[in-house]
mmCIF file of C-alpha atoms and ligand atoms in Angstrom:
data_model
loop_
_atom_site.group_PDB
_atom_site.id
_atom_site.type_symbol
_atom_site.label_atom_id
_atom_site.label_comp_id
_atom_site.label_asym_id
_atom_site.label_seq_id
_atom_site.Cartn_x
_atom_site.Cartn_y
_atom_site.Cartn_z
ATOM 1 C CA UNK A 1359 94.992 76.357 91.106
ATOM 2 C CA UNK A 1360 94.957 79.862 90.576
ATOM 3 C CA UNK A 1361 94.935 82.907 93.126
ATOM 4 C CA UNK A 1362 93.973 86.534 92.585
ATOM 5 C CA UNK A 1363 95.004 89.141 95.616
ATOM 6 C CA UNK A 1364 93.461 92.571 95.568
ATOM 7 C CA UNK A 1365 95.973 95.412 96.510
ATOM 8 C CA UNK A 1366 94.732 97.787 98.265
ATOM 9 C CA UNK A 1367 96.650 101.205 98.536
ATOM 10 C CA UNK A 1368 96.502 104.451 100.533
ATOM 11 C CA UNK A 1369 98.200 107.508 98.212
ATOM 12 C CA UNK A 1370 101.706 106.117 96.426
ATOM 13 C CA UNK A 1371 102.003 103.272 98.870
ATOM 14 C CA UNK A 1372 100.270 99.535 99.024
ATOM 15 C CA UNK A 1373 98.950 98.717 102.087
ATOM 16 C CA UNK A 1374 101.775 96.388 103.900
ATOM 17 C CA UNK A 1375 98.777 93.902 104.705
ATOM 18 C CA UNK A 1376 98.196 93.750 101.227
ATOM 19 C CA UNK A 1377 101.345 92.678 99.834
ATOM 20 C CA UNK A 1378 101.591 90.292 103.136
ATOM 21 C CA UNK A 1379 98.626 88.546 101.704
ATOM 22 C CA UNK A 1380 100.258 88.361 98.190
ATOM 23 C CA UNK A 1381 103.512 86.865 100.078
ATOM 24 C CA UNK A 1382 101.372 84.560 101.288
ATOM 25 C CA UNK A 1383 99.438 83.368 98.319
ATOM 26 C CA UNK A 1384 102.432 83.207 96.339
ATOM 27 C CA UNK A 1385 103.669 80.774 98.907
ATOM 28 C CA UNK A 1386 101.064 78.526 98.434
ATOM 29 C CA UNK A 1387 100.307 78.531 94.879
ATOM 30 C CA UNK A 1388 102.511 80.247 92.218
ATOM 31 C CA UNK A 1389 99.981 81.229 90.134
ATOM 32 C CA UNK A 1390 99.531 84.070 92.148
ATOM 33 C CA UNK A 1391 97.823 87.081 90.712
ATOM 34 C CA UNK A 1392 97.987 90.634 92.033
ATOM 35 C CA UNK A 1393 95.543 93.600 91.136
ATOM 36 C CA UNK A 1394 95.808 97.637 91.554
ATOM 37 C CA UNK A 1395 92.897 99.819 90.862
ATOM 38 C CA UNK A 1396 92.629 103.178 90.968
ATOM 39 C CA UNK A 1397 93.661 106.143 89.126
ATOM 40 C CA UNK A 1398 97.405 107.387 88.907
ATOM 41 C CA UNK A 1399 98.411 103.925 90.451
ATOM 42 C CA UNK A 1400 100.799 102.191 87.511
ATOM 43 C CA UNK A 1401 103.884 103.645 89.507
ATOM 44 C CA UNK A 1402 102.906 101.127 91.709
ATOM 45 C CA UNK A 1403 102.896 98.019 89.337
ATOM 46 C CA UNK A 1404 106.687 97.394 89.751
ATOM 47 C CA UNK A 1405 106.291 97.303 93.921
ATOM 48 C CA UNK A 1406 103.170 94.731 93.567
ATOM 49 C CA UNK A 1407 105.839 92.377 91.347
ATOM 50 C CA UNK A 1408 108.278 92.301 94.338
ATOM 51 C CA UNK A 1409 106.030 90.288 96.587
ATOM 52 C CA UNK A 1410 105.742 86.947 94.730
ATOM 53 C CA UNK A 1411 102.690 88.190 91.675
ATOM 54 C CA UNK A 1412 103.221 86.009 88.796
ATOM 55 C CA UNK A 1413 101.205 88.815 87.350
ATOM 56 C CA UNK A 1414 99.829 91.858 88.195
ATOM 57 C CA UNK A 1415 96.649 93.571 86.817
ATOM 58 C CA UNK A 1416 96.282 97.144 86.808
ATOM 59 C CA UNK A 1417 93.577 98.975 86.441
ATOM 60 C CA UNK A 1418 94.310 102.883 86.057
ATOM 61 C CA UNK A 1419 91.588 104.840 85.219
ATOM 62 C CA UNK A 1420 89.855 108.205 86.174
ATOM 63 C CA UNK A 1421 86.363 106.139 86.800
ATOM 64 C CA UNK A 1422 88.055 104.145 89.078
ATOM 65 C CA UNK A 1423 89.459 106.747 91.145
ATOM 66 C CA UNK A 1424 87.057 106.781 94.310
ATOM 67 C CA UNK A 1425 87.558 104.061 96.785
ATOM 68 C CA UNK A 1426 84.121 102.682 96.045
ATOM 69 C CA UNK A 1427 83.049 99.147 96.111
ATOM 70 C CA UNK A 1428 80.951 98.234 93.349
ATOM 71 C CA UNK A 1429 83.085 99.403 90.231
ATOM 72 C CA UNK A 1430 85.743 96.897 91.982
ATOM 73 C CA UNK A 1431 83.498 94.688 92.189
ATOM 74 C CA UNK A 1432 82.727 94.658 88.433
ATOM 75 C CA UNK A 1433 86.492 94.719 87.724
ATOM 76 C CA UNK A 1434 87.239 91.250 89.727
ATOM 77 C CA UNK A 1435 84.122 89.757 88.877
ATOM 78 C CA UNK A 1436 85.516 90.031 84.699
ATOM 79 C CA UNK A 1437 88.928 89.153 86.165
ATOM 80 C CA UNK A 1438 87.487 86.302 87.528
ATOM 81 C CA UNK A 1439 85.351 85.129 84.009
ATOM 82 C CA UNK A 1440 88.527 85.172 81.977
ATOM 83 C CA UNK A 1441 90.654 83.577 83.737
ATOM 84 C CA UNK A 1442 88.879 81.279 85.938
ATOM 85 C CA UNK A 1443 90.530 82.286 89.524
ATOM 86 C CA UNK A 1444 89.794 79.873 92.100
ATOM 87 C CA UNK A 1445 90.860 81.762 94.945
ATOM 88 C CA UNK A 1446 90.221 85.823 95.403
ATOM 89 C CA UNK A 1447 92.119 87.190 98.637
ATOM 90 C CA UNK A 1448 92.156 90.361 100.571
ATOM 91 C CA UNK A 1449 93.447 92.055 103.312
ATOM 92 C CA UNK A 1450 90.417 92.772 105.591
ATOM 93 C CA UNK A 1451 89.283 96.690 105.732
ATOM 94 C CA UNK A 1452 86.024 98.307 105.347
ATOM 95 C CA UNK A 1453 86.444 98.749 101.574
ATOM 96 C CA UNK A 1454 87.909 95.122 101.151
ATOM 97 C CA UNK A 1455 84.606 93.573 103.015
ATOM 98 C CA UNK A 1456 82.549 95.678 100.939
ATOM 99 C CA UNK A 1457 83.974 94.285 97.504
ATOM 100 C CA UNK A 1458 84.438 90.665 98.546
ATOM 101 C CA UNK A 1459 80.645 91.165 100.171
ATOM 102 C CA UNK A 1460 79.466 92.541 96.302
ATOM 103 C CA UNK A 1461 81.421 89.687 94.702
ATOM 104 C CA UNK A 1462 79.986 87.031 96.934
ATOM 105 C CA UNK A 1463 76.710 88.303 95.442
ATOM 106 C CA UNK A 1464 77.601 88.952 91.940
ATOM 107 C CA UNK A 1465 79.783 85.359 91.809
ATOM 108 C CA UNK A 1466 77.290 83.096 93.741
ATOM 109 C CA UNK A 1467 80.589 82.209 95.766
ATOM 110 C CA UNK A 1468 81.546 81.731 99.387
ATOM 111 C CA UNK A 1469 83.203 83.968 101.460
ATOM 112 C CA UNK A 1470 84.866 83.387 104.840
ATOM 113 C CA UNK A 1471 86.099 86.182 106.609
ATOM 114 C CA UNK A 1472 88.203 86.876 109.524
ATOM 115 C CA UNK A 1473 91.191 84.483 108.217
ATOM 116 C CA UNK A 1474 94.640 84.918 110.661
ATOM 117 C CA UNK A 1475 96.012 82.071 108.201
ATOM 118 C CA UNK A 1476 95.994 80.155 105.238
ATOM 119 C CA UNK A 1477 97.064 76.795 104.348
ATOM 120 C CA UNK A 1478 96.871 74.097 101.269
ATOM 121 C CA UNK A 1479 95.708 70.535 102.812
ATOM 122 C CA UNK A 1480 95.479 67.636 99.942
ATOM 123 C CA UNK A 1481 95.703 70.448 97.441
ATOM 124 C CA UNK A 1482 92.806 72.238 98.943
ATOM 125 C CA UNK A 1483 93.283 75.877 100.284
ATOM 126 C CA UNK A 1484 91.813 76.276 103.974
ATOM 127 C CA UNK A 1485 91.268 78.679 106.337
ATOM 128 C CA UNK A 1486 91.925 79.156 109.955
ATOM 129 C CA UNK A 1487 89.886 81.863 111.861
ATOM 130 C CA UNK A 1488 89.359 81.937 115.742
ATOM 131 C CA UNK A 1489 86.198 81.596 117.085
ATOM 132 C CA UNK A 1490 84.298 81.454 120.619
ATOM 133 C CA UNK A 1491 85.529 84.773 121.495
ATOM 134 C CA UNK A 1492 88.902 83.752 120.374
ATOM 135 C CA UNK A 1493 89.542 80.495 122.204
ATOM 136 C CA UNK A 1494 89.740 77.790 119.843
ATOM 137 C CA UNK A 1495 91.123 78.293 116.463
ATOM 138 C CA UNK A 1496 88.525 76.220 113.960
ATOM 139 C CA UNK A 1497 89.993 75.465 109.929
ATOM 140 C CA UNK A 1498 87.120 76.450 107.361
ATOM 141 C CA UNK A 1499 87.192 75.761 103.889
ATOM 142 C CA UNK A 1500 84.637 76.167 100.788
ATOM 143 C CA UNK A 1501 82.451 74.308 99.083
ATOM 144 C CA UNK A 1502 82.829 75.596 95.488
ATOM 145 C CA UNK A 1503 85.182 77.858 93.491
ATOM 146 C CA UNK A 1504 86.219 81.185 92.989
ATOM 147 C CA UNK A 1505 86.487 81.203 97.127
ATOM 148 C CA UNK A 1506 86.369 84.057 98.304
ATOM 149 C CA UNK A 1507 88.551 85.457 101.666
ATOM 150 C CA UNK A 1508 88.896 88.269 103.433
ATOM 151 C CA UNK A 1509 92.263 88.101 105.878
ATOM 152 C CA UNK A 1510 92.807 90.041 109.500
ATOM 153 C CA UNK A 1511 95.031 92.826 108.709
ATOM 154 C CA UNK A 1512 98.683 92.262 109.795
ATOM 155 C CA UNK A 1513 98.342 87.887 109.676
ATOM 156 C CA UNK A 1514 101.191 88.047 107.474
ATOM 157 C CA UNK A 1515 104.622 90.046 106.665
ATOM 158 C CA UNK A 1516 105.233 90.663 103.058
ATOM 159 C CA UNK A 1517 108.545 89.104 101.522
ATOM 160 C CA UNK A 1518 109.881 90.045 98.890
ATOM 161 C CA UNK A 1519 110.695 87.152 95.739
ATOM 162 C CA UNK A 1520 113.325 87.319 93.504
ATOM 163 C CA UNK A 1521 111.485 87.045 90.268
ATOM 164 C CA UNK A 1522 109.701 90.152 89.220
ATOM 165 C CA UNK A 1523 106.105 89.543 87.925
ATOM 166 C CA UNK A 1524 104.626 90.699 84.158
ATOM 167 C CA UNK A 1525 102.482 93.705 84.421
ATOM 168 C CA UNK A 1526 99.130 93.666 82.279
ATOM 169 C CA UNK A 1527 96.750 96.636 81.846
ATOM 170 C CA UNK A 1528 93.183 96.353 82.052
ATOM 171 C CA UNK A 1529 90.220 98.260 81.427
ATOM 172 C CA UNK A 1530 87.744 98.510 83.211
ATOM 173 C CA UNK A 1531 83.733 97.565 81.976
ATOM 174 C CA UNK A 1532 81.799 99.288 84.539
ATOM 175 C CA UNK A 1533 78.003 98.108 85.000
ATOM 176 C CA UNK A 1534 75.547 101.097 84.660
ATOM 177 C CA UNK A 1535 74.349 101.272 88.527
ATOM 178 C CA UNK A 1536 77.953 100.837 89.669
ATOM 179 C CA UNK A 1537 78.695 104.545 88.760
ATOM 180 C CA UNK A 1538 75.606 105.640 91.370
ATOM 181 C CA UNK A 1539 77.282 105.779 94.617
ATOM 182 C CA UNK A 1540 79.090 108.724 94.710
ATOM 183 C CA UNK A 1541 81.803 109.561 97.103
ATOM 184 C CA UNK A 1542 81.171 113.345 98.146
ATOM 185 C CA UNK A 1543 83.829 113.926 100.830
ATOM 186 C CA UNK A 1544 86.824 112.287 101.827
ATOM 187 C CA UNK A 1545 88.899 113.216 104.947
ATOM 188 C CA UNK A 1546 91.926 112.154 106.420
ATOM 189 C CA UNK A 1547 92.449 111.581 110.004
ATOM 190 C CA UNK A 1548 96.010 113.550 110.855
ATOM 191 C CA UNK A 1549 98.098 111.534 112.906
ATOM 192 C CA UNK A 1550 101.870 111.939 113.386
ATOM 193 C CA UNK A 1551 104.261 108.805 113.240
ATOM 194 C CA UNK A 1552 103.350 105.374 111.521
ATOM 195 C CA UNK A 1553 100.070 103.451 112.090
ATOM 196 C CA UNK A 1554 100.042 100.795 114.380
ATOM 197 C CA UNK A 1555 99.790 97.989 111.670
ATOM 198 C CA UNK A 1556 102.427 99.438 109.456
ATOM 199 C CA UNK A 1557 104.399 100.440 112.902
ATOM 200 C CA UNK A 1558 107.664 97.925 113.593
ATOM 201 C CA UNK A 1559 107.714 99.135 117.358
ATOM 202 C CA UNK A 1560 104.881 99.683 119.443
ATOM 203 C CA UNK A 1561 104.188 100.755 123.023
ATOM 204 C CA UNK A 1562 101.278 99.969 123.894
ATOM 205 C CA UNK A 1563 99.114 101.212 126.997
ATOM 206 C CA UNK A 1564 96.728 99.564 129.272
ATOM 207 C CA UNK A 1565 94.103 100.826 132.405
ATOM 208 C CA UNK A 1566 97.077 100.135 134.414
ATOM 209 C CA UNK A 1567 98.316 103.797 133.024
ATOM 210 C CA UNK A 1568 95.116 104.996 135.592
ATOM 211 C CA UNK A 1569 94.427 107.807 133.492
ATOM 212 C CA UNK A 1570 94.541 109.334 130.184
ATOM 213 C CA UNK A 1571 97.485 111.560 130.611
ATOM 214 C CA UNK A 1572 99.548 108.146 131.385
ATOM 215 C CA UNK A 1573 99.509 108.374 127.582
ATOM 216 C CA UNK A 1574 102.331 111.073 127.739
ATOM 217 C CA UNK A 1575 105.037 109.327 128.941
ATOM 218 C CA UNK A 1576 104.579 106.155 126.557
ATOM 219 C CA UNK A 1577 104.523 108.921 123.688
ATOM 220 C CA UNK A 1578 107.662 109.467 124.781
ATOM 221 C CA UNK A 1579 109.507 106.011 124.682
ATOM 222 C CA UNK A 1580 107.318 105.295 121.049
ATOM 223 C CA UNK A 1581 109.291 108.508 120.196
ATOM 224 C CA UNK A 1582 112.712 107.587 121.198
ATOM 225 C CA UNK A 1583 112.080 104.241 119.761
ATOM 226 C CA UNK A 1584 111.039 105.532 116.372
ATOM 227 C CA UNK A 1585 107.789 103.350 117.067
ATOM 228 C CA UNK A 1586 103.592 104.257 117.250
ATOM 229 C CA UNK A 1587 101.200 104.176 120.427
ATOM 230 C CA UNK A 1588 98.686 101.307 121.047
ATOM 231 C CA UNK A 1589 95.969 100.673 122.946
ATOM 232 C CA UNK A 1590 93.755 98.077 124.774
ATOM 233 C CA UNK A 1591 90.043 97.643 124.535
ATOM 234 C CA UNK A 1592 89.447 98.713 128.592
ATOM 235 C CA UNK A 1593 91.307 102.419 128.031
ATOM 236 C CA UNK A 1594 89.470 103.032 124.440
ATOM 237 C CA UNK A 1595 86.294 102.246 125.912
ATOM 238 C CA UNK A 1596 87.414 104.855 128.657
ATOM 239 C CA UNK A 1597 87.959 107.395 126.391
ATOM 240 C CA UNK A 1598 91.579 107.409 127.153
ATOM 241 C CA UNK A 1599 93.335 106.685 123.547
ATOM 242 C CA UNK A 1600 91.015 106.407 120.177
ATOM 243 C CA UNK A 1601 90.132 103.510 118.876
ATOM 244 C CA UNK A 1602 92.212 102.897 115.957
ATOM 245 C CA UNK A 1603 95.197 102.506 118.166
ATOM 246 C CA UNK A 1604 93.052 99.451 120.235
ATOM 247 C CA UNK A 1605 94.920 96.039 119.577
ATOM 248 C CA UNK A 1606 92.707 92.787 119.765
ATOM 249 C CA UNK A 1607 89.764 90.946 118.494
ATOM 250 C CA UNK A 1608 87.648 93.907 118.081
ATOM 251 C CA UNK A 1609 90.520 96.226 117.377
ATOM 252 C CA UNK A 1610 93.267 95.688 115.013
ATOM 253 C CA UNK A 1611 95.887 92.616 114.574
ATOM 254 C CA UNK A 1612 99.849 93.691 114.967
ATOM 255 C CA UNK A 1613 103.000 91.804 113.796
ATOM 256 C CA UNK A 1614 105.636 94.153 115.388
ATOM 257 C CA UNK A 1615 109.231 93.616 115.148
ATOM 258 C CA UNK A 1616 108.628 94.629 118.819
ATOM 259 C CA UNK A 1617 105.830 95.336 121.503
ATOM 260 C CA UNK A 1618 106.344 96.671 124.492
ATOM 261 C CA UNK A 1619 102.634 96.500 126.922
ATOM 262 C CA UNK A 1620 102.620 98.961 129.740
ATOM 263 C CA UNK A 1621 99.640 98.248 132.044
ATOM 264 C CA UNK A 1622 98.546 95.478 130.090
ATOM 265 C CA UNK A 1623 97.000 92.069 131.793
ATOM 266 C CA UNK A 1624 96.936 90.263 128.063
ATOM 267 C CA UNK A 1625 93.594 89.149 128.475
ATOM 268 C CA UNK A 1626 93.006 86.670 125.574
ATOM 269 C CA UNK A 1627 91.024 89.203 123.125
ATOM 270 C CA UNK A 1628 93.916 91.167 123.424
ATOM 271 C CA UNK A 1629 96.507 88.677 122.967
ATOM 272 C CA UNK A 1630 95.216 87.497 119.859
ATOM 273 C CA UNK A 1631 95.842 90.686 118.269
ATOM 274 C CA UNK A 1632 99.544 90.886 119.040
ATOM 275 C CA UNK A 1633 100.642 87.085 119.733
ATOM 276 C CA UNK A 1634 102.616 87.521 116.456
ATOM 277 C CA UNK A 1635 105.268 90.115 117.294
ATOM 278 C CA UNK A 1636 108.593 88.662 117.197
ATOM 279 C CA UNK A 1637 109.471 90.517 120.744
ATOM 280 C CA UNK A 1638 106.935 90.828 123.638
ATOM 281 C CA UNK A 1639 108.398 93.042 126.145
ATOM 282 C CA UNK A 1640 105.460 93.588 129.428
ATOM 283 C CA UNK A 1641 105.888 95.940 132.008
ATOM 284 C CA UNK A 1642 103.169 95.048 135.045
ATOM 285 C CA UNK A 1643 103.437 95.200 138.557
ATOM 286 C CA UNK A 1644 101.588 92.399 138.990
ATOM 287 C CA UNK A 1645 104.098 88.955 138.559
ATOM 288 C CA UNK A 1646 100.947 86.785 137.897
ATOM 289 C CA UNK A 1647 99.126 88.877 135.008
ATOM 290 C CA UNK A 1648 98.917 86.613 132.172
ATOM 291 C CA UNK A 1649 100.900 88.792 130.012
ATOM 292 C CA UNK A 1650 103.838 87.391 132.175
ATOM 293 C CA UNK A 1651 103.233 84.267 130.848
ATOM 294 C CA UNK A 1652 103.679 84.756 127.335
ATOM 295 C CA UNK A 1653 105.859 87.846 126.951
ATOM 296 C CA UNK A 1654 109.730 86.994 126.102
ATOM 297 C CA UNK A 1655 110.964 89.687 128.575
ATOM 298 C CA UNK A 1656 108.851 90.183 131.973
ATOM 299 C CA UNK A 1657 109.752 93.498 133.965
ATOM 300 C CA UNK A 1658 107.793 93.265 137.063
ATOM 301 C CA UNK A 1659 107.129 97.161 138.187
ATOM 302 C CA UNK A 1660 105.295 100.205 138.594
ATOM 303 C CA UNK A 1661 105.394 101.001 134.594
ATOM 304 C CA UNK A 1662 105.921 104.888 136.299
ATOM 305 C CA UNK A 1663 109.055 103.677 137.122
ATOM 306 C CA UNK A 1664 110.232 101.891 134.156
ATOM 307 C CA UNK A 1665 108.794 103.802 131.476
ATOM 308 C CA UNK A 1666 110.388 106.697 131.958
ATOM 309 C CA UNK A 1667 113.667 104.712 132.935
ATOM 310 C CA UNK A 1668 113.555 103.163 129.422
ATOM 311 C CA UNK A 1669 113.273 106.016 127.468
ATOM 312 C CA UNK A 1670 116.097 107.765 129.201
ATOM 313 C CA UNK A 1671 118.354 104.773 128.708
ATOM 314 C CA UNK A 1672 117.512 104.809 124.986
ATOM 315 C CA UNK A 1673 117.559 108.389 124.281
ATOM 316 C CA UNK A 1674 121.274 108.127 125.800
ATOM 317 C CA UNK A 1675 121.899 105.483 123.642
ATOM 318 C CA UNK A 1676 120.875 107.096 120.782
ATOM 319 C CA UNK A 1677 123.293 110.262 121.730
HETATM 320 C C1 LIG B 687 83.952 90.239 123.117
HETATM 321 C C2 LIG B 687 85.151 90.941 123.700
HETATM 322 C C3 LIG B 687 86.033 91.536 122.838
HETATM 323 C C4 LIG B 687 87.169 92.196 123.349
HETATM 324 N N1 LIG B 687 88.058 92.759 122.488
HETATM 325 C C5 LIG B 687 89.195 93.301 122.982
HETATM 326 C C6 LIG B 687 90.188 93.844 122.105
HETATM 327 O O1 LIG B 687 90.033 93.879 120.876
HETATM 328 N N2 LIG B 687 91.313 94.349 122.660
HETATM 329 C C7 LIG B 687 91.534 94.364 124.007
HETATM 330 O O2 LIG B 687 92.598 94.853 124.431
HETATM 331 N N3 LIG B 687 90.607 93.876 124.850
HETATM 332 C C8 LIG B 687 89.446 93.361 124.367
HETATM 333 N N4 LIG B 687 88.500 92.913 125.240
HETATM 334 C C9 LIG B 687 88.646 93.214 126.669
HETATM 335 C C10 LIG B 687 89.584 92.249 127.383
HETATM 336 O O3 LIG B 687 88.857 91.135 127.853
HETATM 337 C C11 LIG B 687 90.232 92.952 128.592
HETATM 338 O O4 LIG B 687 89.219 93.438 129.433
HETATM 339 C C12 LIG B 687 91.148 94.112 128.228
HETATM 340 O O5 LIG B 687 92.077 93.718 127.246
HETATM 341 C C13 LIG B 687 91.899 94.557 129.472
HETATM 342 O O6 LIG B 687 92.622 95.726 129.192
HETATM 343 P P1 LIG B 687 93.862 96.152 130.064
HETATM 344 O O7 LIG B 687 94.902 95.104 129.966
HETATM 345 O O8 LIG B 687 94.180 97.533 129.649
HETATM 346 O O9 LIG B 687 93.254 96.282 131.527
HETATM 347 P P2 LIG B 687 93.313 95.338 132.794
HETATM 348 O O10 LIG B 687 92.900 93.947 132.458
HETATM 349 O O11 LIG B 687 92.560 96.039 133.861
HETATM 350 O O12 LIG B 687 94.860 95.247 133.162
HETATM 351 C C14 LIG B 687 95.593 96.297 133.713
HETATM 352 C C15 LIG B 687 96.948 95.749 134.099
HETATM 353 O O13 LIG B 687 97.771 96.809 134.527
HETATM 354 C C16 LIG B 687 98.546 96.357 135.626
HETATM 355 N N5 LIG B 687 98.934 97.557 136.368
HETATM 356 C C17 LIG B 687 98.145 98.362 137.129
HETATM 357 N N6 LIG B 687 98.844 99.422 137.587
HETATM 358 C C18 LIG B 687 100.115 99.265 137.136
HETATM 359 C C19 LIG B 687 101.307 100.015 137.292
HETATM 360 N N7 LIG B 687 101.329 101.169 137.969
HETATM 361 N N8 LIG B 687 102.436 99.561 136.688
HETATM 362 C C20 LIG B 687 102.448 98.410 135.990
HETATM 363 N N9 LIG B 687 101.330 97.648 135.807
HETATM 364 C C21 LIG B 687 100.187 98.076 136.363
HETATM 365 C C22 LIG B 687 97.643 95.406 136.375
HETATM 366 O O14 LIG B 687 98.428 94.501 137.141
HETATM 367 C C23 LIG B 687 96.912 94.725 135.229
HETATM 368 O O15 LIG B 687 97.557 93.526 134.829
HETATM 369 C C24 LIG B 687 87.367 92.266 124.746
HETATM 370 C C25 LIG B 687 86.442 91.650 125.609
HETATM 371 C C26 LIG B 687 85.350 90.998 125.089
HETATM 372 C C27 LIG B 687 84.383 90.354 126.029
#
């Protein structure tokens, strides 16, 4: 069996999903490819080898630049003809679905999407993805080769392998209609701090803050802690906190090294976005909120009590 990942990268860094999918593949099958496109990104060849690549393909080139599906699509689909990859693997993001949606297309092969693990059974890779509004977990597989899979960001943490992969250069052979779609503006969101998926402490808030301005004082403890804000579903559709900060099935999936909810019942779309952090810390005044029941430390309280409590105690720790 062979495996191809697609890195995906934001300026000079991969996207820590990214390479957790490669740790992952590599896991299960170590001929484990890994592939960079873009232009200006062979600096990054030598991180992608860290995480378990047996290879990785790089594809540096000015017509490559843009973030746009199809020319990816025409790279992997050639990566694909020469050396027969059975399995192509992303982390999911709205470029990522767009590429493994083209190559679906282009390769006659299956996709499944929405993957929060992998595993090999008899040899065969499967799939497990949640379904029925998250409350069974169901295994899915494919029915015919390359198969194609598009992971929930943050399902796995990258790890990094003591043997360093080879590096091979490719160029690219773009189709003529892949060059239409141009991408005329591209803006960046400004945002202080990490992002919640890349984040290794988060603090995240819930309608028990009561109102937007709650916010402020869990700003502060992510700020002592050297750790981002997050959000539930109920205060982003309140217009409290934006959306990319909302954890959960329709939001974004965490692995924290620690998560600290504030307000936060831990209703089951939400918990299946953050069930993996190695810490669950949950601040709620109610003893019976089914947060309580899965958290590793409970503080039962008005969070306007604690929060501001545990930020003192941990900017006087800090000196
Ligand atoms: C299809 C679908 C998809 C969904 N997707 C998501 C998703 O991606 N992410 C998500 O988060 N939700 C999602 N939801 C919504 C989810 O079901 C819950 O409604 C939501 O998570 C609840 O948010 P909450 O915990 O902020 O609010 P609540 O459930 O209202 O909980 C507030 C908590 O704060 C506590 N509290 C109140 N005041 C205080 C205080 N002063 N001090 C301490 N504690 C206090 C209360 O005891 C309570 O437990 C989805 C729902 C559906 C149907």
């Amino acid at each position: 069996m062979s495996t191809l990942v697609f890195l995906e990268h934001r300026g000079d860094a991969i996207q820590k999903g990214s390479l957790g999918v490669l740790s992952k593949a590599a896991s299960l099958d170590s001929d484990t490819s890994a592939l960079l496109i873009g232009s200006g990104v062979a600096g990054l060849a030598e991180q992608a080898a860290k995480y378990g690549a047996a290879k990785v393909f790089v594809v540096d080139d000015a017509s490559v630049e843009k973030p746009l599906p199809q020319p990816r699509v025409d790279v992997i689909a050639a990566l694909v003809g020469q050396h027969g990859f059975d399995n192509v693997l992303f982390q999911g993001s709205v470029l990522a679905a767009d590429i493994a949606g083209g190559l679906s297309a282009r390769l006659d092969a299956g996709l499944n999407w929405g993957l929060g693990d992998l595993v090999m059974d008899g040899g065969e890779l499967i799939g497990k993805r949640s379904a029925l509004g998250d409350t069974i977990l169901v295994d899915v597989a494919w029915t015919s080769t390359p198969r194609l899979g598009l992971i929930r960001p943050g399902s796995f943490e990258p790890t990094e392998s003591p043997a360093a992969g080879a590096v091979e250069n490719v160029s690219p052979q773009l189709q003529d209609f892949s060059s239409k779609a141009q991408i005329t503006l591209q803006t960046t969101e400004e945002s202080s701090g990490p992002s919640i998926e890349e984040a290794d402490i988060l603090v995240c808030g819930g309608r028990g803050l009561g109102a937007p301005e709650g916010f402020g004082q869990l700003e502060a403890l992510a700020s002592a802690l050297g750790g981002a804000v997050a959000s539930t579903r109920a205060v982003v559709d309140s217009g409290w906190y934006p959306y990319p900060t909302q954890i959960g099935q329709t939001g974004k999936t965490v692995a924290p090294k620690l998560y600290i909810g504030a307000g936060v019942s831990g209703a089951i779309q939400h918990k299946v976005g953050m069930q993996s952090s190695q810490v669950i810390v949950a601040i709620n005044k109610d003893a019976n909120a089914p947060i309580m029941t899965f958290a590793d430390v409970a503080i039962v309280g008005d969070l306007n009590n604690v929060v501001p409590a545990l930020t003192k105690l941990v900017q006087e720790r800090k000196g």
